[in-house]
Coordinates of C-alpha atoms in Angstrom, one line a residue:
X1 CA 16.2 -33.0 -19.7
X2 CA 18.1 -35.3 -17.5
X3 CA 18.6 -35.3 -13.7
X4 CA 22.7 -34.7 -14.1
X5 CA 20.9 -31.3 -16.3
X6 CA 18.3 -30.2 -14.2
X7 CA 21.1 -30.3 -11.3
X8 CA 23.7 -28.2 -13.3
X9 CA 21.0 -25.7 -13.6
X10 CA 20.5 -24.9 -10.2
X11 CA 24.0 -25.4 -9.0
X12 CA 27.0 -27.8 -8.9
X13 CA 26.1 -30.2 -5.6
X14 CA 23.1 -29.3 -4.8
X15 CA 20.2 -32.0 -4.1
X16 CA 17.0 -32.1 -4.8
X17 CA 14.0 -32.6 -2.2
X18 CA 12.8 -36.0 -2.2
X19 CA 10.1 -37.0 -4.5
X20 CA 9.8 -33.8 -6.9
X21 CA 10.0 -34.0 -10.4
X22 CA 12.0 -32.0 -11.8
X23 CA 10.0 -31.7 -15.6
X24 CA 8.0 -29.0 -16.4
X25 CA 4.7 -29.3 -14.8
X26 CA 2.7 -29.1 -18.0
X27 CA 3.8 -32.7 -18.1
X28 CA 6.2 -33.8 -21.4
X29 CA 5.8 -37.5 -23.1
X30 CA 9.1 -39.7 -22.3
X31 CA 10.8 -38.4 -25.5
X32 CA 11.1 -35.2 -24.7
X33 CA 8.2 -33.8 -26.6
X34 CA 6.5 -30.5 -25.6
X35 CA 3.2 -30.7 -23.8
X36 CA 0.2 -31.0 -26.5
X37 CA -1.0 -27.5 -25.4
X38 CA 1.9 -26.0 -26.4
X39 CA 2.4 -23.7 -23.3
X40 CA 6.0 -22.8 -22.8
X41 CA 5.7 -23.1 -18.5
X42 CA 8.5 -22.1 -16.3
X43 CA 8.9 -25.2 -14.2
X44 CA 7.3 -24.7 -11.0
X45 CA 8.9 -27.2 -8.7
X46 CA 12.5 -25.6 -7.6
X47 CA 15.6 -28.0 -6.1
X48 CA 15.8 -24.5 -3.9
X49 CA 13.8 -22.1 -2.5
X50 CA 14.5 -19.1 -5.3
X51 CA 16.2 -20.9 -7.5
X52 CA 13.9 -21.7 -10.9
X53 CA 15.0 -24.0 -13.4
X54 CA 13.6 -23.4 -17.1
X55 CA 12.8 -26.7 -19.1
X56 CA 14.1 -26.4 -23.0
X57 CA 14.9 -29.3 -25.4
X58 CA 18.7 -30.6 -25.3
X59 CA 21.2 -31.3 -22.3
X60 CA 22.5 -28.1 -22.5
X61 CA 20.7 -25.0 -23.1
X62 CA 22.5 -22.3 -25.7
X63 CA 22.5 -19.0 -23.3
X64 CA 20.4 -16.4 -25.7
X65 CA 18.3 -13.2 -24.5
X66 CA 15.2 -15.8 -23.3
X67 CA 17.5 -17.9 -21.3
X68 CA 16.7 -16.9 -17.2
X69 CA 20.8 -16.2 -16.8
X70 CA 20.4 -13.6 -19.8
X71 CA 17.9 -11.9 -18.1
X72 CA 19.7 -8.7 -15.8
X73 CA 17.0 -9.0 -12.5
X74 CA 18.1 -6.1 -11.9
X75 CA 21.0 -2.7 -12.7
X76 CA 20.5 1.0 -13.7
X77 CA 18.7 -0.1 -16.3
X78 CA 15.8 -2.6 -15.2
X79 CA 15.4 -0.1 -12.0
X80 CA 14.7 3.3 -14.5
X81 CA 12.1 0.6 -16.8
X82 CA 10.8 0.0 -13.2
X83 CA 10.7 3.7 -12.0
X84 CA 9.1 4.4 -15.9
X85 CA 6.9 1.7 -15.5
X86 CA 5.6 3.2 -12.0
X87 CA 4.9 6.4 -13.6
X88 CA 3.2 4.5 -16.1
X89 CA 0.8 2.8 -13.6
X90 CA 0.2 6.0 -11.7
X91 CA -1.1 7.8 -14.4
X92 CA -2.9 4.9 -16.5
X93 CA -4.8 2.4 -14.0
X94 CA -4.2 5.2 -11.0
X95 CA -6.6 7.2 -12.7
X96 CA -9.1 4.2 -13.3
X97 CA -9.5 3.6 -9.4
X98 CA -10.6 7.1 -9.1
X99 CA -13.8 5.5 -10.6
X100 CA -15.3 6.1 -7.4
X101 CA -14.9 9.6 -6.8
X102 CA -15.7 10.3 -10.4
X103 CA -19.3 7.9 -9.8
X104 CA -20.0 9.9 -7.0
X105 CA -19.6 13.6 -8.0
X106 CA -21.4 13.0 -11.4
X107 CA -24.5 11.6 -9.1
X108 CA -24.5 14.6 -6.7
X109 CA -23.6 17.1 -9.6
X110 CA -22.9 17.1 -13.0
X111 CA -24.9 14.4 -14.2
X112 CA -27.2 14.6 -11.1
X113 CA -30.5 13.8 -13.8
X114 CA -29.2 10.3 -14.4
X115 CA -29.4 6.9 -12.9
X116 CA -26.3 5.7 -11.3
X117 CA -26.2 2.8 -13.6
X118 CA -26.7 5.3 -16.8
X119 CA -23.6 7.6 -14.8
X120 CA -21.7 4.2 -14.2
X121 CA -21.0 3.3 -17.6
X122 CA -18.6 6.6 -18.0
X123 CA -15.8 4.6 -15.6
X124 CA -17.1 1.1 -17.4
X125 CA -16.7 2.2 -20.9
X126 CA -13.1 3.7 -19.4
X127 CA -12.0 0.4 -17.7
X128 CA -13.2 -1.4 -20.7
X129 CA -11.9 0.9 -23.4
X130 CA -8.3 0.8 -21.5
X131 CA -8.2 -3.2 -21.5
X132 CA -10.1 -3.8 -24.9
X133 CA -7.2 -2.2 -26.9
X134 CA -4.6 -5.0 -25.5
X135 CA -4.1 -7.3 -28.6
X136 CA -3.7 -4.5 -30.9
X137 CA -1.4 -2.2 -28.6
X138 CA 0.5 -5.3 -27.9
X139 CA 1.0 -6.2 -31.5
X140 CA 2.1 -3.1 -32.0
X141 CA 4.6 -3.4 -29.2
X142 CA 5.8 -6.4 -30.3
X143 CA 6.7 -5.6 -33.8
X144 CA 7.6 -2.0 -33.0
X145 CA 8.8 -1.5 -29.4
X146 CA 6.8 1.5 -26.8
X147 CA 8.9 4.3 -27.7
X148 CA 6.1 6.0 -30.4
X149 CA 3.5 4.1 -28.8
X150 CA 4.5 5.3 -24.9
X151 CA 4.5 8.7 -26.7
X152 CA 1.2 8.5 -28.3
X153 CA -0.4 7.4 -25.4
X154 CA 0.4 10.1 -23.3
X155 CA -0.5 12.8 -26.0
X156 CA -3.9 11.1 -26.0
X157 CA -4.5 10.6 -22.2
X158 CA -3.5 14.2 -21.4
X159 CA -5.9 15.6 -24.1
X160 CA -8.8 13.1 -23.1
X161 CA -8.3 14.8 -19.3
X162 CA -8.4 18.3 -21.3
X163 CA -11.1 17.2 -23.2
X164 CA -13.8 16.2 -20.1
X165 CA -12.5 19.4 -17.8
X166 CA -14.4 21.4 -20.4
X167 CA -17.2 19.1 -20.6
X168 CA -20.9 19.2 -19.3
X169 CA -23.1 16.5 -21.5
X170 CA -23.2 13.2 -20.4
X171 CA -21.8 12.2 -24.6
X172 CA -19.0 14.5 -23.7
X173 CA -18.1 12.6 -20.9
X174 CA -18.9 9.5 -22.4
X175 CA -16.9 10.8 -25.7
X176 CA -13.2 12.6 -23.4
X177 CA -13.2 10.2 -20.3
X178 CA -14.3 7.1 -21.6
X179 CA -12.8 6.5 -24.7
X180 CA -10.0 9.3 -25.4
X181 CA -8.4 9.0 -22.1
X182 CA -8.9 5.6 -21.7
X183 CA -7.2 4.6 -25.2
X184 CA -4.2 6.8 -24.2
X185 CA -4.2 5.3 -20.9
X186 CA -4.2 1.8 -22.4
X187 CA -1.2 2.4 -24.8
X188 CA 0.5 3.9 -21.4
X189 CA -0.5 0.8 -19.4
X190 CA 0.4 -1.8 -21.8
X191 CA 4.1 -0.6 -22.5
X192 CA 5.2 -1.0 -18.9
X193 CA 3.5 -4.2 -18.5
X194 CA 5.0 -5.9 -21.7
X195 CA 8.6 -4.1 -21.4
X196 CA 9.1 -4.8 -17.7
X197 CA 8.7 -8.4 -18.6
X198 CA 12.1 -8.8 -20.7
X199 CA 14.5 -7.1 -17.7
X200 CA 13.3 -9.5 -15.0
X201 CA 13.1 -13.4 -14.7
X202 CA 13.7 -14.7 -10.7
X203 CA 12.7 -11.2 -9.0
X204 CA 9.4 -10.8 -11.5
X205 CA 6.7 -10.7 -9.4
X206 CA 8.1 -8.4 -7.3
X207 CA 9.1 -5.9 -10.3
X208 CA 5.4 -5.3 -11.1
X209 CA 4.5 -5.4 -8.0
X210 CA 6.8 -2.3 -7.1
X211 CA 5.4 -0.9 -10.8
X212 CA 1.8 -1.6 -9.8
X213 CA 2.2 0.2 -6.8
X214 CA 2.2 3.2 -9.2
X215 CA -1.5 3.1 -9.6
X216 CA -2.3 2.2 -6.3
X217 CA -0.6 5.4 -5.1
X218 CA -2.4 7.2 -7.8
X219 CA -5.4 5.9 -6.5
X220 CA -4.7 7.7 -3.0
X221 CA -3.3 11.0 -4.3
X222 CA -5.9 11.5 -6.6
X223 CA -8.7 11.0 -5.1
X224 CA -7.5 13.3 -2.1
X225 CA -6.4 15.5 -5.0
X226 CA -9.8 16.2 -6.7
X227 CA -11.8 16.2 -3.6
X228 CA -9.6 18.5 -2.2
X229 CA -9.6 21.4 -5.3
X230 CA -13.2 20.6 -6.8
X231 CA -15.2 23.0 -4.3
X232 CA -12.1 25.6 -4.4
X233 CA -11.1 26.0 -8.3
X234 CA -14.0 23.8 -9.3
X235 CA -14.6 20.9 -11.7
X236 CA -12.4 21.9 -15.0
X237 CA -9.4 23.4 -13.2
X238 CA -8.9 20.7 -10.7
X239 CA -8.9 18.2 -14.1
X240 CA -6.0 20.6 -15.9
X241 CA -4.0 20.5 -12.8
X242 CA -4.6 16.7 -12.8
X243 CA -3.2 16.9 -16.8
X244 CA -0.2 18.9 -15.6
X245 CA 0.7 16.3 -13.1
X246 CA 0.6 13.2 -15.9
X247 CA 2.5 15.6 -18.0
X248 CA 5.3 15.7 -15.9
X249 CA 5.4 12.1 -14.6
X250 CA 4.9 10.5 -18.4
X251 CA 7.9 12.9 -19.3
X252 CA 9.7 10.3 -16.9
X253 CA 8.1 7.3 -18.2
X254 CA 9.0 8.1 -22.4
X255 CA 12.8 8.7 -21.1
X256 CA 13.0 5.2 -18.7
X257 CA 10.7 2.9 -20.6
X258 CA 12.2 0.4 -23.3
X259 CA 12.4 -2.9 -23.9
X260 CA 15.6 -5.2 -23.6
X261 CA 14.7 -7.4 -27.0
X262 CA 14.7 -5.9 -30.1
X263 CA 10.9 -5.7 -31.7
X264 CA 10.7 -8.6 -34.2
X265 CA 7.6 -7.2 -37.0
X266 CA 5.9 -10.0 -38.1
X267 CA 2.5 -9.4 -40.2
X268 CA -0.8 -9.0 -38.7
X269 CA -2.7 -12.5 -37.8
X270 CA -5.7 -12.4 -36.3
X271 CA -4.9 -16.2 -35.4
X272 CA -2.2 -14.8 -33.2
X273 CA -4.5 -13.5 -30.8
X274 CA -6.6 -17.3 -30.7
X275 CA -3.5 -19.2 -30.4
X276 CA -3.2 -18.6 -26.4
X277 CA -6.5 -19.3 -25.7
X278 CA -6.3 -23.3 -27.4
X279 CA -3.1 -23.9 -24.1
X280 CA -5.4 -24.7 -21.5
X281 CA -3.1 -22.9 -18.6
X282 CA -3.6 -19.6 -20.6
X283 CA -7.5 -20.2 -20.9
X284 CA -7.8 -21.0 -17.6
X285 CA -5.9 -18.6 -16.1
X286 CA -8.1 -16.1 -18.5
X287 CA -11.5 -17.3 -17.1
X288 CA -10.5 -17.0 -13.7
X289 CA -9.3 -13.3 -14.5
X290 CA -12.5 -12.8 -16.5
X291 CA -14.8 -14.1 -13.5
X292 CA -12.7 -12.1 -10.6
X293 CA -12.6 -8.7 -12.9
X294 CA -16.7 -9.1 -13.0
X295 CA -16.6 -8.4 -9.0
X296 CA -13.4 -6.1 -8.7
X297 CA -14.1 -2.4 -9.9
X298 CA -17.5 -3.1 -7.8
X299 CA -16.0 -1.5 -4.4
X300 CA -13.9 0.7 -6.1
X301 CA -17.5 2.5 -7.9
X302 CA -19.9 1.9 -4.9
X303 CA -18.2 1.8 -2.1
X304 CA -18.3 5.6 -1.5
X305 CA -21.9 5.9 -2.8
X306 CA -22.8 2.2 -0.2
X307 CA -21.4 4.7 2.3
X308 CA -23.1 8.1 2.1
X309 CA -26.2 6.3 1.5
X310 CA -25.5 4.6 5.2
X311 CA -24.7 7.7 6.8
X312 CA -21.8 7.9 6.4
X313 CA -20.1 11.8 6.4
X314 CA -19.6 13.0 2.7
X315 CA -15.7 13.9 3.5
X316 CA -14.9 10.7 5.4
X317 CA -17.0 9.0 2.4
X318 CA -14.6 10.2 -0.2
X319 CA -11.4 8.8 1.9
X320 CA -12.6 5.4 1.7
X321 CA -11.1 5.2 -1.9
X322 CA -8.3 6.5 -1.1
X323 CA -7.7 4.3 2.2
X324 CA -8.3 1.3 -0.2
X325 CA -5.5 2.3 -2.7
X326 CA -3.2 2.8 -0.1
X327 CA -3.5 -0.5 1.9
X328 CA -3.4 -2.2 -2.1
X329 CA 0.5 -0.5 -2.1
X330 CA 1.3 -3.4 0.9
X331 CA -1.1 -5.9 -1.1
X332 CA 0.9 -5.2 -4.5
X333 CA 4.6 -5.3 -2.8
X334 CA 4.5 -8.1 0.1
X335 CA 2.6 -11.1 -2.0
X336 CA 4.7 -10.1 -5.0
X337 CA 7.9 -11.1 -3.0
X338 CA 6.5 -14.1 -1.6
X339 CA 5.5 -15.3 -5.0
X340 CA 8.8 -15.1 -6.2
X341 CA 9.7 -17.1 -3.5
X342 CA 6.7 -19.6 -2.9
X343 CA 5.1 -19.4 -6.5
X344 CA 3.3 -17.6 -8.0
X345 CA -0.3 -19.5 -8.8
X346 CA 0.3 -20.6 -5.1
X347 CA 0.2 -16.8 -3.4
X348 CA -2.5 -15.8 -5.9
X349 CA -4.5 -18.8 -5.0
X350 CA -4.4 -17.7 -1.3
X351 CA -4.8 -13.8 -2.1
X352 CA -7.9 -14.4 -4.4
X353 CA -9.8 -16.6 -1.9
X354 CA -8.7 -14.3 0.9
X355 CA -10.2 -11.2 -0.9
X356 CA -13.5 -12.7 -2.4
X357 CA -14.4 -13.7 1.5
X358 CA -13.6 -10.4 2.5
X359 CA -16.6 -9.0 0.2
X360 CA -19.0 -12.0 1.8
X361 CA -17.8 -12.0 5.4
X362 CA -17.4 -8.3 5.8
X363 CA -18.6 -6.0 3.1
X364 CA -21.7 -7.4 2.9
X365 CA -22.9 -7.3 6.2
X366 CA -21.4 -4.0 7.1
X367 CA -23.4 -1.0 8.3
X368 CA -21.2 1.2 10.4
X369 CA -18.3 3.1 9.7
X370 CA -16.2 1.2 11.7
X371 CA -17.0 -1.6 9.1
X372 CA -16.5 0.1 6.1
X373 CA -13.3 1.4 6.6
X374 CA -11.5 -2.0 7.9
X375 CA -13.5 -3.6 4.7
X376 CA -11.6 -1.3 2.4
X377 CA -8.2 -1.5 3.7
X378 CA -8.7 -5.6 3.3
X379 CA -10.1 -5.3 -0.1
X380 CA -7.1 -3.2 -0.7
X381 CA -4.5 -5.5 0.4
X382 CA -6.6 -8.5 -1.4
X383 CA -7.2 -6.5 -4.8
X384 CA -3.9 -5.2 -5.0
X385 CA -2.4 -8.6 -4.5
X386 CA -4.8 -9.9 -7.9
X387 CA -3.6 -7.0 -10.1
X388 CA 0.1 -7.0 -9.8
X389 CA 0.4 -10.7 -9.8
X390 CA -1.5 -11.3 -13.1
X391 CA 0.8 -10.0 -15.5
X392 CA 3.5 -12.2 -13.6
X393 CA 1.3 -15.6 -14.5
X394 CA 0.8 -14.5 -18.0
X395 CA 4.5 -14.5 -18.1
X396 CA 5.3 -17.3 -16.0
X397 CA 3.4 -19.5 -18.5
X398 CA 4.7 -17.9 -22.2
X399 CA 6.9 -17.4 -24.6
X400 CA 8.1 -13.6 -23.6
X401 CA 9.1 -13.0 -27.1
X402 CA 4.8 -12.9 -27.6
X403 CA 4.4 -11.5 -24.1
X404 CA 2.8 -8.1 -25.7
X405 CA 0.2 -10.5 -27.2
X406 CA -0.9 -12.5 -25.1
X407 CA -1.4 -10.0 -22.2
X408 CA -3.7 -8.5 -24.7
X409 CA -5.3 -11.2 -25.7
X410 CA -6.3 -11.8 -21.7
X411 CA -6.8 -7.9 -20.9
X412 CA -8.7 -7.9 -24.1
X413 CA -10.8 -10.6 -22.8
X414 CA -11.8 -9.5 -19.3
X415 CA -12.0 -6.1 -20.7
X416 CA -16.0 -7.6 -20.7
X417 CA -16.3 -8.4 -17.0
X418 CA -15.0 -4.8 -16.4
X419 CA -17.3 -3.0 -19.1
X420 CA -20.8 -4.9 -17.8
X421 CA -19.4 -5.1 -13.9
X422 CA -20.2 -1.5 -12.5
X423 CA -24.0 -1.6 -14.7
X424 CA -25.0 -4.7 -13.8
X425 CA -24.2 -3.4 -10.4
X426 CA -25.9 0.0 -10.6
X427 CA -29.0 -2.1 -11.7
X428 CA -28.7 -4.5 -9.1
X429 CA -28.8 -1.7 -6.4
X430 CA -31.9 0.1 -8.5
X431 CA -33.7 -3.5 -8.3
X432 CA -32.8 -3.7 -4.3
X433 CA -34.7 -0.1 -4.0
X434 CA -31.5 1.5 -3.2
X435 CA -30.1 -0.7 -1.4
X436 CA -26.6 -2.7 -1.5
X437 CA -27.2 -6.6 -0.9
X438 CA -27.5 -7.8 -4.1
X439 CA -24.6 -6.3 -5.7
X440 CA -22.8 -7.2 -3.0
X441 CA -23.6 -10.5 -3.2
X442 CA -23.0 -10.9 -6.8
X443 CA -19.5 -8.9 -6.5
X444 CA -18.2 -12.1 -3.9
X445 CA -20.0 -14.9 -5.8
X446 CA -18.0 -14.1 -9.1
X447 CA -15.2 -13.3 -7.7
X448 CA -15.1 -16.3 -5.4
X449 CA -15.9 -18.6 -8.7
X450 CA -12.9 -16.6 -10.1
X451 CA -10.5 -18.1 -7.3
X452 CA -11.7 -21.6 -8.2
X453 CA -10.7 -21.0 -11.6
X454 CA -6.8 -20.5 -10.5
X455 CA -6.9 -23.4 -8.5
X456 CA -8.0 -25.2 -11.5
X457 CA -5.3 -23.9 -13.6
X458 CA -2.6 -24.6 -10.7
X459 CA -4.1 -27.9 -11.1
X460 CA -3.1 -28.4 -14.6
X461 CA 0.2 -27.4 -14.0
X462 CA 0.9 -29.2 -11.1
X463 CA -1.2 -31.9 -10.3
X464 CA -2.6 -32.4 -7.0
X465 CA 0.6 -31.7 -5.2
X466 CA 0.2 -29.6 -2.2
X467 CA 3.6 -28.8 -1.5
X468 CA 5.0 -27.5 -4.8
X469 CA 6.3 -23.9 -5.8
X470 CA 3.8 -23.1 -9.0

């Protein structure tokens, strides 16, 4: 694209800061020729703060659904798939970081003959189970749209949550919580994510941001929620009155949720799902996701357990979750914006490094109350900042016509970290004689390695340059 282009783009007369190229980061041969990797980047260097310019072939783009001025940013209709897509979120990963409250009532009650590594892989198997299904859900979304699939989902999470208020073996908890409810929560998950992506372009990162917010404000109602009508309906009842809830907010999400392109039904290819993975921006962006989800769900599992064990009362215990959730609503909104506005590997770079030395500096030593409870409104802001950004880099460097698969492809992929996290750190704490270092260590260590692995890909996008929107 030529300069007198790249300038049209963003505006008759305006000039561009000195010394920024304005090609696509990923770097083009002097021809014009896409990047060997084949990722399709936004271009990360603006001629204005807010202003993004997309690199295609030609002098002058053809205006089409995937061209950024097609895209609405906004109108009744983005802000219901928005309001959909924060239903969504409440009910699908707002459930998941319950995890803790869950951990902790199954080792004081129900499941009170186990180990907390055996009780821990009920909310693994869930977190894996929900982020396995990716390529296949997104396939599906792709080819078909989320209407049957958003609908499915939420026949299959409300039943799962049925299913485990009437159970009382650990196989039927394994069986309803960890794969029934997690599967429904995963088709539920997945068609926010990969729908929100077509109605935003320049205000992206701040649309999931505000959807992701969903779960985090799941994560304080519900906790507060169950710990509140356990002792005084018990166990199953507090669970139906949790399915009554989802039942009405997913009633939202099937009439607000849709996608702006038409599905385009291509046949199944496993290569499909490969393909991402050989553009090294997508496979380094997928290792750094991989290494920071081995560290993430570790506070949200333990934290209330580290606490009690510590001294900690058992009713302020059970807030610390729910304290964590709400500080990650201000970590999922504020960063989003500034992405938009800064970049969005830039703000994720910062947010990652900020929240793995939170877990080092602070978790690790802590003892007292006092401690714990600044700890998890950090990790809050930090953790919240990772999840709603993620989807945003997965679209940032794609083709959003294959948007469905490739954020399973990369959910599919850490889906790992987040099924062997939580046991490897039950075992940890069984091998430190109760005790909290070791997993504690291990959650910063991974999660810092995972920070170095978005500087790497930031890296390959950008170069060395400091002072770059990315």
């Amino acid at each position: 694209m030529s300069t007198h282009s790249a300038e049209s783009a963003a505006g008759d007369g305006e000039k561009r800061p000195q010394g920024l190229d304005n090609q696509p980061l990923s770097s083009r041969s002097s021809n014009g020729s896409s990047n060997p990797t084949g990722a399709k980047t936004m271009p990360q260097v603006e001629q204005e703060a807010g202003v993004d310019v997309e690199a295609v072939k030609g002098e002058k783009p053809v205006p089409g659904p995937m061209d950024p001025s097609s895209y609405p940013d906004g109108g009744r209709e983005a802000w219901l798939v928005v309001l959909g897509g924060f239903c969504c979120l409440f009910c699908s990963f707002g459930f998941i970081n319950c995890i803790g409250v869950f951990q902790d009532y199954y080792q004081r009650e129900l499941l009170s003959d186990l180990s907390p590594s055996t009780i821990a892989w009920i909310s693994s198997l869930e977190t894996f189970m929900m982020f396995f299904c990716g390529p296949f859900i997104g396939k599906l979304l792709d080819n078909y749209g989320p209407h049957y699939i958003l609908l499915s989902g939420s026949v299959l999470e409300i039943f799962g949550i049925f299913m485990t208020s009437i159970s009382t073996k650990y196989y039927q908890f394994i069986l309803a919580q960890g794969i029934l409810t997690a599967f429904g929560a995963s088709a539920i998950f997945y068609c926010a994510m990969s729908t929100l992506s077509s109605w935003f372009f320049h205000r992206r990162a701040l649309a999931f941001g505000i959807i992701a917010s969903g779960s985090s404000l799941g994560g304080v109602v519900l906790p507060i929620m169950l710990q509140r009508l356990i002792p005084k309906i018990g166990f199953g009842w507090a669970m139906r009155l949790l399915a009554f809830l989802f039942l009405a907010l997913l009633l939202i999400a099937n009439l607000t949720v849709k996608s702006r392109l038409a599905p385009t039904p291509k046949p199944f290819r496993f290569a499909d799902f490969t393909q991402p993975l050989r553009e090294l921006p997508f496979a380094l962006v997928t290792g750094a996701s991989f290494l920071f989800f081995f560290g993430l769900f570790l506070p949200f599992t333990y934290i209330i357990v580290q606490a009690i064990h510590n001294g900690m009362d058992i009713e302020l215990a059970g807030y610390l979750v729910a304290i964590l959730n709400a500080t990650s609503i201000l970590g999922r909104l504020v960063p989003a914006y500034l992405a938009d506005k800064y970049g969005r590997f830039n703000v994720m770079i910062i947010m990652t490094f900020f929240t793995s030395s939170v877990v080092l500096a602070l978790w690790l030593p802590a003892s007292s109350n006092a401690a714990l409870i600044v700890f998890a409104a950090l990790y809050g802001v930090g953790s919240g900042a990772f999840v709603s950004m993620q989807p945003a880099l997965v679209a940032q460097i794609s083709d959003i016509r294959m948007i469905g698969v490739r954020n399973g492809t990369l959910f599919a992929i850490i889906s790992l970290a987040a099924l062997a996290g939580s046991p490897i750190g039950g075992q940890l704490v069984l091998l430190d004689g109760g005790g909290f270092r070791s997993l504690q260590i291990f959650c910063g260590v991974v999660m810092m390695a995972g920070s170095f692995g978005f500087v790497l890909a930031r890296i390959k996008l950008a170069g060395l340059k400091i002072a770059v929107k990315v």
